[in-house]
Amino acid sequence: MTQTLTDSYNRTIDYLRISVTDRCNLRCSYCVPPTPFAHMNHTDILSYEELIRLVRVGISLGIRKVRLTGGEPFARKGLIGFIRELSALEGLEDLAVTTNGTLIADEMKNLKEAGLTRINISLDSLRPERFAKITGKDLFAEVKRTIEGALKTGLNPVKINTVLLDGINGDELEDFARLTFDHPVHIRFIEYMPIGEGSGPAHSELLAPAITRRLEALGPLTPVHRSAHDGPAQRFKIKGAKGEIGLISPMTNHFCATCNRLRLTADGHLRPCLLSDAKVNLMDAVRGSADDATLATLFRHAAGIKGKRHDLTGHAVHDMMSSIGG
Ligand SMILES: Nc1nc2c(ncn2[C@@H]2O[C@H](COP(=O)(O)OP(=O)(O)OP(=O)(O)O)[C@@H](O)[C@H]2O)c(=O)[nH]1
Ligand SMILES: C[S@@+](CC[C@H](N)C(=O)[O-])C[C@H]1O[C@@H](n2cnc3c(N)ncnc32)[C@H](O)[C@@H]1O
Ligand code: SF4
Ligand code: SF4
């Protein structure tokens, strides 16, 4: 019998975001600190077999959508094989990935064949030199090839995630938005979230109201209705454009009232909210002798302690974005 997982505020939880690794081949200045920092030990990371078991339990409770993230998910060996195994699980309707796109330019067909349904690619600059400055690696051309490959392979819609920061890439807002004129991509502007102890210098973020004003100068914006599997973006189309614009505004217009997700970290913790350090330890149960019913109880507990909305007043989130998975 299909169950439904609900939280204490009657929100249905049907989306699990899995961070498969906290490691990444890039060093985006707004995501990780500039100085060396500790990573999880390999032995402390859930194996693919353990992850499959947990996803099965999640599906039995009502999870229908899984997104793989990281760190950089493709920095973990064997991810495509894991995607193939996940996509074969009965009951899973949407299997997506969020990636920096630097390691998979030649893998689009394989990914589609393995059962990936969608891909979100993060890209913060269209200028190769600036891309290298933000990420620490000269790999803009690889990301471009990945985006082109994803479009050609029909992993639709291809979403591009861009965190806009004044003085870093804020001046590229219009260049990104204009990409939607000729390409069927979704460009999503994300407000910077203050996450992770020591993650870089204070950034001057560009907030949604200012972004919207600048977009309106490019042409009339028509709202696009959200579909069932939509994430947090408010969607728009500029008149005549092939693609869409999305605004993800956790800071100025949060979307917690419709939050439908839990997060599973690579070291086996369920996080009820991205912007809270609360977590439920699944690892001890998985590596102990817990049965599936016990794991299901831990999933329900994580849903049960999910807050009504995020509250960043008076405290910051300690864990890093690259270990939570965004
Ligand atoms: N505050 C907050 N931010 C989120 C949440 N989910 C995603 N984001 C942020 O939105 C940005 C894009 O997230 P993605 O990984 O592409 O996932 P998504 O937006 O759920 O994807 P779709 O299902 O394709 O809409 C990232 O910077 C995330 O950190 C959330 O539940 N809360
Ligand atoms: C943490 S990354 C993990 C997946 C993959 N490495 C990537 O970059 O797509 C997921 C998303 O989080 C976003 N992100 C990272 N730090 C952020 C922050 N402080 N505020 C808002 N978004 C952030 C990134 O831009 C990316 O789109
Ligand atoms: S945003 Fe993604 S690619 Fe950039 S450092 Fe963070 S985890 Fe790596
Ligand atoms: S901040 Fe927390 S409650 Fe709000 S949408 Fe994100 S994960 Fe959900």
JSON list of C-alpha atoms in Angstrom, two decimals, residues 109-304:
[
{"chain": "A", "resi": 109, "resn": "LYS", "atom": "CA", "xyz": [23.83, 9.73, -23.71]},
{"chain": "A", "resi": 110, "resn": "ASN", "atom": "CA", "xyz": [25.02, 7.32, -21.01]},
{"chain": "A", "resi": 111, "resn": "LEU", "atom": "CA", "xyz": [23.19, 9.30, -18.36]},
{"chain": "A", "resi": 112, "resn": "LYS", "atom": "CA", "xyz": [19.96, 9.33, -20.33]},
{"chain": "A", "resi": 113, "resn": "GLU", "atom": "CA", "xyz": [20.27, 5.61, -21.01]},
{"chain": "A", "resi": 114, "resn": "ALA", "atom": "CA", "xyz": [20.96, 4.98, -17.31]},
{"chain": "A", "resi": 115, "resn": "GLY", "atom": "CA", "xyz": [17.57, 6.53, -16.55]},
{"chain": "A", "resi": 116, "resn": "LEU", "atom": "CA", "xyz": [18.40, 10.09, -15.50]},
{"chain": "A", "resi": 117, "resn": "THR", "atom": "CA", "xyz": [15.33, 12.24, -16.14]},
{"chain": "A", "resi": 118, "resn": "ARG", "atom": "CA", "xyz": [16.71, 15.73, -15.62]},
{"chain": "A", "resi": 119, "resn": "ILE", "atom": "CA", "xyz": [19.87, 17.70, -15.02]},
{"chain": "A", "resi": 120, "resn": "ASN", "atom": "CA", "xyz": [20.47, 21.04, -13.30]},
{"chain": "A", "resi": 121, "resn": "ILE", "atom": "CA", "xyz": [23.84, 22.58, -14.07]},
{"chain": "A", "resi": 122, "resn": "SER", "atom": "CA", "xyz": [25.44, 25.31, -11.99]},
{"chain": "A", "resi": 123, "resn": "LEU", "atom": "CA", "xyz": [27.17, 28.09, -13.89]},
{"chain": "A", "resi": 124, "resn": "ASP", "atom": "CA", "xyz": [28.04, 31.48, -12.46]},
{"chain": "A", "resi": 125, "resn": "SER", "atom": "CA", "xyz": [29.77, 33.15, -15.37]},
{"chain": "A", "resi": 126, "resn": "LEU", "atom": "CA", "xyz": [29.67, 33.07, -19.16]},
{"chain": "A", "resi": 127, "resn": "ARG", "atom": "CA", "xyz": [33.19, 34.50, -19.29]},
{"chain": "A", "resi": 128, "resn": "PRO", "atom": "CA", "xyz": [35.88, 31.80, -19.18]},
{"chain": "A", "resi": 129, "resn": "GLU", "atom": "CA", "xyz": [38.38, 33.89, -17.23]},
{"chain": "A", "resi": 130, "resn": "ARG", "atom": "CA", "xyz": [35.86, 34.92, -14.65]},
{"chain": "A", "resi": 131, "resn": "PHE", "atom": "CA", "xyz": [34.58, 31.35, -14.40]},
{"chain": "A", "resi": 132, "resn": "ALA", "atom": "CA", "xyz": [38.13, 30.26, -13.53]},
{"chain": "A", "resi": 133, "resn": "LYS", "atom": "CA", "xyz": [38.41, 33.00, -10.94]},
{"chain": "A", "resi": 134, "resn": "ILE", "atom": "CA", "xyz": [35.14, 32.05, -9.21]},
{"chain": "A", "resi": 135, "resn": "THR", "atom": "CA", "xyz": [35.67, 28.27, -9.28]},
{"chain": "A", "resi": 136, "resn": "GLY", "atom": "CA", "xyz": [39.46, 27.96, -9.20]},
{"chain": "A", "resi": 137, "resn": "LYS", "atom": "CA", "xyz": [39.48, 25.86, -12.41]},
{"chain": "A", "resi": 138, "resn": "ASP", "atom": "CA", "xyz": [39.62, 26.80, -16.08]},
{"chain": "A", "resi": 139, "resn": "LEU", "atom": "CA", "xyz": [36.75, 24.51, -17.09]},
{"chain": "A", "resi": 140, "resn": "PHE", "atom": "CA", "xyz": [34.15, 26.82, -18.64]},
{"chain": "A", "resi": 141, "resn": "ALA", "atom": "CA", "xyz": [34.42, 25.04, -22.01]},
{"chain": "A", "resi": 142, "resn": "GLU", "atom": "CA", "xyz": [33.56, 21.69, -20.37]},
{"chain": "A", "resi": 143, "resn": "VAL", "atom": "CA", "xyz": [30.43, 23.10, -18.75]},
{"chain": "A", "resi": 144, "resn": "LYS", "atom": "CA", "xyz": [29.36, 24.66, -22.04]},
{"chain": "A", "resi": 145, "resn": "ARG", "atom": "CA", "xyz": [29.77, 21.27, -23.75]},
{"chain": "A", "resi": 146, "resn": "THR", "atom": "CA", "xyz": [27.74, 19.62, -20.99]},
{"chain": "A", "resi": 147, "resn": "ILE", "atom": "CA", "xyz": [24.89, 22.10, -21.40]},
{"chain": "A", "resi": 148, "resn": "GLU", "atom": "CA", "xyz": [24.90, 21.67, -25.18]},
{"chain": "A", "resi": 149, "resn": "GLY", "atom": "CA", "xyz": [25.01, 17.88, -24.79]},
{"chain": "A", "resi": 150, "resn": "ALA", "atom": "CA", "xyz": [22.15, 17.86, -22.28]},
{"chain": "A", "resi": 151, "resn": "LEU", "atom": "CA", "xyz": [19.98, 19.92, -24.64]},
{"chain": "A", "resi": 152, "resn": "LYS", "atom": "CA", "xyz": [20.82, 17.67, -27.59]},
{"chain": "A", "resi": 153, "resn": "THR", "atom": "CA", "xyz": [20.13, 14.51, -25.60]},
{"chain": "A", "resi": 154, "resn": "GLY", "atom": "CA", "xyz": [16.73, 15.76, -24.52]},
{"chain": "A", "resi": 155, "resn": "LEU", "atom": "CA", "xyz": [17.28, 15.79, -20.77]},
{"chain": "A", "resi": 156, "resn": "ASN", "atom": "CA", "xyz": [14.60, 18.45, -20.65]},
{"chain": "A", "resi": 157, "resn": "PRO", "atom": "CA", "xyz": [14.23, 20.91, -19.19]},
{"chain": "A", "resi": 158, "resn": "VAL", "atom": "CA", "xyz": [17.90, 21.76, -18.74]},
{"chain": "A", "resi": 159, "resn": "LYS", "atom": "CA", "xyz": [18.12, 24.15, -15.79]},
{"chain": "A", "resi": 160, "resn": "ILE", "atom": "CA", "xyz": [21.08, 26.42, -15.18]},
{"chain": "A", "resi": 161, "resn": "ASN", "atom": "CA", "xyz": [21.64, 27.59, -11.60]},
{"chain": "A", "resi": 162, "resn": "THR", "atom": "CA", "xyz": [23.34, 30.95, -11.12]},
{"chain": "A", "resi": 163, "resn": "VAL", "atom": "CA", "xyz": [24.10, 32.62, -7.79]},
{"chain": "A", "resi": 164, "resn": "LEU", "atom": "CA", "xyz": [24.40, 36.34, -8.48]},
{"chain": "A", "resi": 165, "resn": "LEU", "atom": "CA", "xyz": [26.81, 38.38, -6.38]},
{"chain": "A", "resi": 166, "resn": "ASP", "atom": "CA", "xyz": [27.42, 42.08, -6.80]},
{"chain": "A", "resi": 167, "resn": "GLY", "atom": "CA", "xyz": [30.99, 42.85, -7.75]},
{"chain": "A", "resi": 168, "resn": "ILE", "atom": "CA", "xyz": [31.60, 39.24, -8.81]},
{"chain": "A", "resi": 169, "resn": "ASN", "atom": "CA", "xyz": [29.11, 38.29, -11.55]},
{"chain": "A", "resi": 170, "resn": "GLY", "atom": "CA", "xyz": [26.12, 40.55, -10.93]},
{"chain": "A", "resi": 171, "resn": "ASP", "atom": "CA", "xyz": [26.81, 42.40, -14.18]},
{"chain": "A", "resi": 172, "resn": "GLU", "atom": "CA", "xyz": [26.10, 39.20, -16.15]},
{"chain": "A", "resi": 173, "resn": "LEU", "atom": "CA", "xyz": [22.43, 38.96, -15.15]},
{"chain": "A", "resi": 174, "resn": "GLU", "atom": "CA", "xyz": [21.23, 40.26, -18.53]},
{"chain": "A", "resi": 175, "resn": "ASP", "atom": "CA", "xyz": [23.66, 38.04, -20.50]},
{"chain": "A", "resi": 176, "resn": "PHE", "atom": "CA", "xyz": [22.32, 34.96, -18.70]},
{"chain": "A", "resi": 177, "resn": "ALA", "atom": "CA", "xyz": [18.70, 36.04, -19.17]},
{"chain": "A", "resi": 178, "resn": "ARG", "atom": "CA", "xyz": [19.25, 36.67, -22.89]},
{"chain": "A", "resi": 179, "resn": "LEU", "atom": "CA", "xyz": [20.30, 33.02, -23.32]},
{"chain": "A", "resi": 180, "resn": "THR", "atom": "CA", "xyz": [16.60, 32.17, -22.95]},
{"chain": "A", "resi": 181, "resn": "PHE", "atom": "CA", "xyz": [15.77, 34.14, -26.12]},
{"chain": "A", "resi": 182, "resn": "ASP", "atom": "CA", "xyz": [17.32, 31.50, -28.40]},
{"chain": "A", "resi": 183, "resn": "HIS", "atom": "CA", "xyz": [17.71, 28.40, -26.22]},
{"chain": "A", "resi": 184, "resn": "PRO", "atom": "CA", "xyz": [15.06, 26.33, -24.43]},
{"chain": "A", "resi": 185, "resn": "VAL", "atom": "CA", "xyz": [16.96, 26.47, -21.12]},
{"chain": "A", "resi": 186, "resn": "HIS", "atom": "CA", "xyz": [15.72, 27.51, -17.69]},
{"chain": "A", "resi": 187, "resn": "ILE", "atom": "CA", "xyz": [18.03, 30.12, -16.20]},
{"chain": "A", "resi": 188, "resn": "ARG", "atom": "CA", "xyz": [17.50, 30.23, -12.43]},
{"chain": "A", "resi": 189, "resn": "PHE", "atom": "CA", "xyz": [18.84, 33.08, -10.36]},
{"chain": "A", "resi": 190, "resn": "ILE", "atom": "CA", "xyz": [19.44, 31.98, -6.77]},
{"chain": "A", "resi": 191, "resn": "GLU", "atom": "CA", "xyz": [19.78, 34.29, -3.79]},
{"chain": "A", "resi": 192, "resn": "TYR", "atom": "CA", "xyz": [22.95, 33.69, -1.82]},
{"chain": "A", "resi": 193, "resn": "MET", "atom": "CA", "xyz": [22.28, 31.92, 1.49]},
{"chain": "A", "resi": 194, "resn": "PRO", "atom": "CA", "xyz": [24.60, 32.47, 4.48]},
{"chain": "A", "resi": 195, "resn": "ILE", "atom": "CA", "xyz": [25.61, 28.85, 5.07]},
{"chain": "A", "resi": 196, "resn": "GLY", "atom": "CA", "xyz": [28.73, 27.18, 6.35]},
{"chain": "A", "resi": 197, "resn": "GLU", "atom": "CA", "xyz": [31.22, 28.36, 8.90]},
{"chain": "A", "resi": 198, "resn": "GLY", "atom": "CA", "xyz": [34.07, 30.14, 7.14]},
{"chain": "A", "resi": 199, "resn": "SER", "atom": "CA", "xyz": [32.69, 29.79, 3.63]},
{"chain": "A", "resi": 200, "resn": "GLY", "atom": "CA", "xyz": [34.43, 32.71, 2.03]},
{"chain": "A", "resi": 201, "resn": "PRO", "atom": "CA", "xyz": [34.27, 36.46, 2.61]},
{"chain": "A", "resi": 202, "resn": "ALA", "atom": "CA", "xyz": [30.99, 38.28, 3.08]},
{"chain": "A", "resi": 203, "resn": "HIS", "atom": "CA", "xyz": [29.31, 38.51, -0.29]},
{"chain": "A", "resi": 204, "resn": "SER", "atom": "CA", "xyz": [27.11, 41.26, -1.50]},
{"chain": "A", "resi": 205, "resn": "GLU", "atom": "CA", "xyz": [24.19, 39.28, -2.79]},
{"chain": "A", "resi": 206, "resn": "LEU", "atom": "CA", "xyz": [21.75, 40.37, -5.47]},
{"chain": "A", "resi": 207, "resn": "LEU", "atom": "CA", "xyz": [18.23, 39.90, -4.17]},
{"chain": "A", "resi": 208, "resn": "ALA", "atom": "CA", "xyz": [15.12, 38.95, -6.12]},
{"chain": "A", "resi": 209, "resn": "PRO", "atom": "CA", "xyz": [13.42, 42.38, -6.20]},
{"chain": "A", "resi": 210, "resn": "ALA", "atom": "CA", "xyz": [16.49, 43.97, -7.85]},
{"chain": "A", "resi": 211, "resn": "ILE", "atom": "CA", "xyz": [16.86, 41.01, -10.20]},
{"chain": "A", "resi": 212, "resn": "THR", "atom": "CA", "xyz": [13.21, 41.30, -11.25]},
{"chain": "A", "resi": 213, "resn": "ARG", "atom": "CA", "xyz": [13.55, 45.03, -11.98]},
{"chain": "A", "resi": 214, "resn": "ARG", "atom": "CA", "xyz": [16.51, 44.37, -14.26]},
{"chain": "A", "resi": 215, "resn": "LEU", "atom": "CA", "xyz": [14.73, 41.48, -16.01]},
{"chain": "A", "resi": 216, "resn": "GLU", "atom": "CA", "xyz": [11.67, 43.64, -16.67]},
{"chain": "A", "resi": 217, "resn": "ALA", "atom": "CA", "xyz": [13.90, 46.01, -18.59]},
{"chain": "A", "resi": 218, "resn": "LEU", "atom": "CA", "xyz": [14.55, 43.17, -21.10]},
{"chain": "A", "resi": 219, "resn": "GLY", "atom": "CA", "xyz": [10.86, 42.71, -21.93]},
{"chain": "A", "resi": 220, "resn": "PRO", "atom": "CA", "xyz": [7.50, 41.90, -20.32]},
{"chain": "A", "resi": 221, "resn": "LEU", "atom": "CA", "xyz": [7.70, 38.93, -17.92]},
{"chain": "A", "resi": 222, "resn": "THR", "atom": "CA", "xyz": [4.89, 36.39, -18.11]},
{"chain": "A", "resi": 223, "resn": "PRO", "atom": "CA", "xyz": [4.50, 34.10, -15.07]},
{"chain": "A", "resi": 224, "resn": "VAL", "atom": "CA", "xyz": [4.63, 30.38, -15.86]},
{"chain": "A", "resi": 225, "resn": "HIS", "atom": "CA", "xyz": [2.49, 28.12, -13.67]},
{"chain": "A", "resi": 226, "resn": "ARG", "atom": "CA", "xyz": [4.35, 25.66, -11.48]},
{"chain": "A", "resi": 227, "resn": "SER", "atom": "CA", "xyz": [3.97, 21.99, -12.30]},
{"chain": "A", "resi": 228, "resn": "ALA", "atom": "CA", "xyz": [3.65, 19.09, -9.86]},
{"chain": "A", "resi": 229, "resn": "HIS", "atom": "CA", "xyz": [7.36, 18.26, -9.69]},
{"chain": "A", "resi": 230, "resn": "ASP", "atom": "CA", "xyz": [8.55, 21.85, -9.57]},
{"chain": "A", "resi": 231, "resn": "GLY", "atom": "CA", "xyz": [11.19, 22.85, -7.11]},
{"chain": "A", "resi": 232, "resn": "PRO", "atom": "CA", "xyz": [11.38, 26.22, -5.38]},
{"chain": "A", "resi": 233, "resn": "ALA", "atom": "CA", "xyz": [11.67, 28.51, -8.42]},
{"chain": "A", "resi": 234, "resn": "GLN", "atom": "CA", "xyz": [9.10, 31.13, -9.35]},
{"chain": "A", "resi": 235, "resn": "ARG", "atom": "CA", "xyz": [9.00, 30.82, -13.12]},
{"chain": "A", "resi": 236, "resn": "PHE", "atom": "CA", "xyz": [8.75, 33.50, -15.82]},
{"chain": "A", "resi": 237, "resn": "LYS", "atom": "CA", "xyz": [9.17, 33.87, -19.55]},
{"chain": "A", "resi": 238, "resn": "ILE", "atom": "CA", "xyz": [10.42, 37.00, -21.25]},
{"chain": "A", "resi": 239, "resn": "LYS", "atom": "CA", "xyz": [8.08, 37.79, -24.14]},
{"chain": "A", "resi": 240, "resn": "GLY", "atom": "CA", "xyz": [9.08, 35.79, -27.23]},
{"chain": "A", "resi": 241, "resn": "ALA", "atom": "CA", "xyz": [11.78, 33.76, -25.45]},
{"chain": "A", "resi": 242, "resn": "LYS", "atom": "CA", "xyz": [12.28, 30.02, -26.02]},
{"chain": "A", "resi": 243, "resn": "GLY", "atom": "CA", "xyz": [13.46, 29.37, -22.49]},
{"chain": "A", "resi": 244, "resn": "GLU", "atom": "CA", "xyz": [12.42, 30.44, -19.02]},
{"chain": "A", "resi": 245, "resn": "ILE", "atom": "CA", "xyz": [13.73, 32.40, -16.09]},
{"chain": "A", "resi": 246, "resn": "GLY", "atom": "CA", "xyz": [13.42, 31.09, -12.54]},
{"chain": "A", "resi": 247, "resn": "LEU", "atom": "CA", "xyz": [13.83, 33.05, -9.33]},
{"chain": "A", "resi": 248, "resn": "ILE", "atom": "CA", "xyz": [14.87, 31.13, -6.23]},
{"chain": "A", "resi": 249, "resn": "SER", "atom": "CA", "xyz": [14.50, 33.56, -3.36]},
{"chain": "A", "resi": 250, "resn": "PRO", "atom": "CA", "xyz": [15.01, 31.83, -0.01]},
{"chain": "A", "resi": 251, "resn": "MET", "atom": "CA", "xyz": [16.01, 35.12, 1.62]},
{"chain": "A", "resi": 252, "resn": "THR", "atom": "CA", "xyz": [13.42, 37.66, 0.39]},
{"chain": "A", "resi": 253, "resn": "ASN", "atom": "CA", "xyz": [10.42, 35.44, -0.41]},
{"chain": "A", "resi": 254, "resn": "HIS", "atom": "CA", "xyz": [10.92, 32.00, 1.07]},
{"chain": "A", "resi": 255, "resn": "PHE", "atom": "CA", "xyz": [8.99, 29.00, -0.19]},
{"chain": "A", "resi": 256, "resn": "CYS", "atom": "CA", "xyz": [8.90, 27.02, 3.07]},
{"chain": "A", "resi": 257, "resn": "ALA", "atom": "CA", "xyz": [5.09, 26.78, 3.07]},
{"chain": "A", "resi": 258, "resn": "THR", "atom": "CA", "xyz": [5.30, 24.38, 0.13]},
{"chain": "A", "resi": 259, "resn": "CYS", "atom": "CA", "xyz": [8.49, 22.61, 1.17]},
{"chain": "A", "resi": 260, "resn": "ASN", "atom": "CA", "xyz": [8.29, 18.93, 0.19]},
{"chain": "A", "resi": 261, "resn": "ARG", "atom": "CA", "xyz": [11.81, 17.69, 0.86]},
{"chain": "A", "resi": 262, "resn": "LEU", "atom": "CA", "xyz": [14.26, 15.95, 3.14]},
{"chain": "A", "resi": 263, "resn": "ARG", "atom": "CA", "xyz": [18.02, 15.84, 2.61]},
{"chain": "A", "resi": 264, "resn": "LEU", "atom": "CA", "xyz": [20.27, 12.84, 3.09]},
{"chain": "A", "resi": 265, "resn": "THR", "atom": "CA", "xyz": [23.96, 13.61, 3.58]},
{"chain": "A", "resi": 266, "resn": "ALA", "atom": "CA", "xyz": [26.78, 11.36, 2.40]},
{"chain": "A", "resi": 267, "resn": "ASP", "atom": "CA", "xyz": [27.58, 10.43, 6.00]},
{"chain": "A", "resi": 268, "resn": "GLY", "atom": "CA", "xyz": [24.06, 9.20, 6.59]},
{"chain": "A", "resi": 269, "resn": "HIS", "atom": "CA", "xyz": [22.13, 12.00, 8.26]},
{"chain": "A", "resi": 270, "resn": "LEU", "atom": "CA", "xyz": [18.64, 13.13, 7.33]},
{"chain": "A", "resi": 271, "resn": "ARG", "atom": "CA", "xyz": [18.29, 16.90, 7.44]},
{"chain": "A", "resi": 272, "resn": "PRO", "atom": "CA", "xyz": [14.74, 18.23, 7.65]},
{"chain": "A", "resi": 273, "resn": "CYS", "atom": "CA", "xyz": [15.77, 21.71, 6.47]},
{"chain": "A", "resi": 274, "resn": "LEU", "atom": "CA", "xyz": [18.64, 23.15, 4.44]},
{"chain": "A", "resi": 275, "resn": "LEU", "atom": "CA", "xyz": [18.80, 26.21, 6.69]},
{"chain": "A", "resi": 276, "resn": "SER", "atom": "CA", "xyz": [18.97, 24.42, 10.03]},
{"chain": "A", "resi": 277, "resn": "ASP", "atom": "CA", "xyz": [21.61, 22.22, 11.65]},
{"chain": "A", "resi": 278, "resn": "ALA", "atom": "CA", "xyz": [18.99, 19.74, 12.93]},
{"chain": "A", "resi": 279, "resn": "LYS", "atom": "CA", "xyz": [19.64, 16.21, 11.71]},
{"chain": "A", "resi": 280, "resn": "VAL", "atom": "CA", "xyz": [18.68, 12.61, 12.35]},
{"chain": "A", "resi": 281, "resn": "ASN", "atom": "CA", "xyz": [21.39, 9.95, 12.38]},
{"chain": "A", "resi": 282, "resn": "LEU", "atom": "CA", "xyz": [20.52, 7.08, 10.02]},
{"chain": "A", "resi": 283, "resn": "MET", "atom": "CA", "xyz": [24.07, 5.80, 9.72]},
{"chain": "A", "resi": 284, "resn": "ASP", "atom": "CA", "xyz": [24.13, 4.07, 13.11]},
{"chain": "A", "resi": 285, "resn": "ALA", "atom": "CA", "xyz": [20.88, 2.32, 12.27]},
{"chain": "A", "resi": 286, "resn": "VAL", "atom": "CA", "xyz": [22.01, 1.34, 8.76]},
{"chain": "A", "resi": 287, "resn": "ARG", "atom": "CA", "xyz": [25.35, -0.01, 9.98]},
{"chain": "A", "resi": 288, "resn": "GLY", "atom": "CA", "xyz": [23.73, -1.58, 13.06]},
{"chain": "A", "resi": 289, "resn": "SER", "atom": "CA", "xyz": [21.10, -4.25, 12.79]},
{"chain": "A", "resi": 290, "resn": "ALA", "atom": "CA", "xyz": [18.09, -1.98, 12.24]},
{"chain": "A", "resi": 291, "resn": "ASP", "atom": "CA", "xyz": [15.31, -3.36, 10.08]},
{"chain": "A", "resi": 292, "resn": "ASP", "atom": "CA", "xyz": [13.48, -1.33, 7.42]},
{"chain": "A", "resi": 293, "resn": "ALA", "atom": "CA", "xyz": [10.64, -0.51, 9.83]},
{"chain": "A", "resi": 294, "resn": "THR", "atom": "CA", "xyz": [13.15, 1.19, 12.15]},
{"chain": "A", "resi": 295, "resn": "LEU", "atom": "CA", "xyz": [14.61, 3.16, 9.25]},
{"chain": "A", "resi": 296, "resn": "ALA", "atom": "CA", "xyz": [11.08, 4.20, 8.26]},
{"chain": "A", "resi": 297, "resn": "THR", "atom": "CA", "xyz": [10.51, 5.45, 11.82]},
{"chain": "A", "resi": 298, "resn": "LEU", "atom": "CA", "xyz": [13.66, 7.59, 11.51]},
{"chain": "A", "resi": 299, "resn": "PHE", "atom": "CA", "xyz": [12.39, 9.06, 8.22]},
{"chain": "A", "resi": 300, "resn": "ARG", "atom": "CA", "xyz": [9.09, 9.90, 9.93]},
{"chain": "A", "resi": 301, "resn": "HIS", "atom": "CA", "xyz": [10.94, 11.43, 12.85]},
{"chain": "A", "resi": 302, "resn": "ALA", "atom": "CA", "xyz": [12.96, 13.67, 10.48]},
{"chain": "A", "resi": 303, "resn": "ALA", "atom": "CA", "xyz": [9.74, 14.80, 8.79]},
{"chain": "A", "resi": 304, "resn": "GLY", "atom": "CA", "xyz": [8.18, 15.35, 12.21]}
]
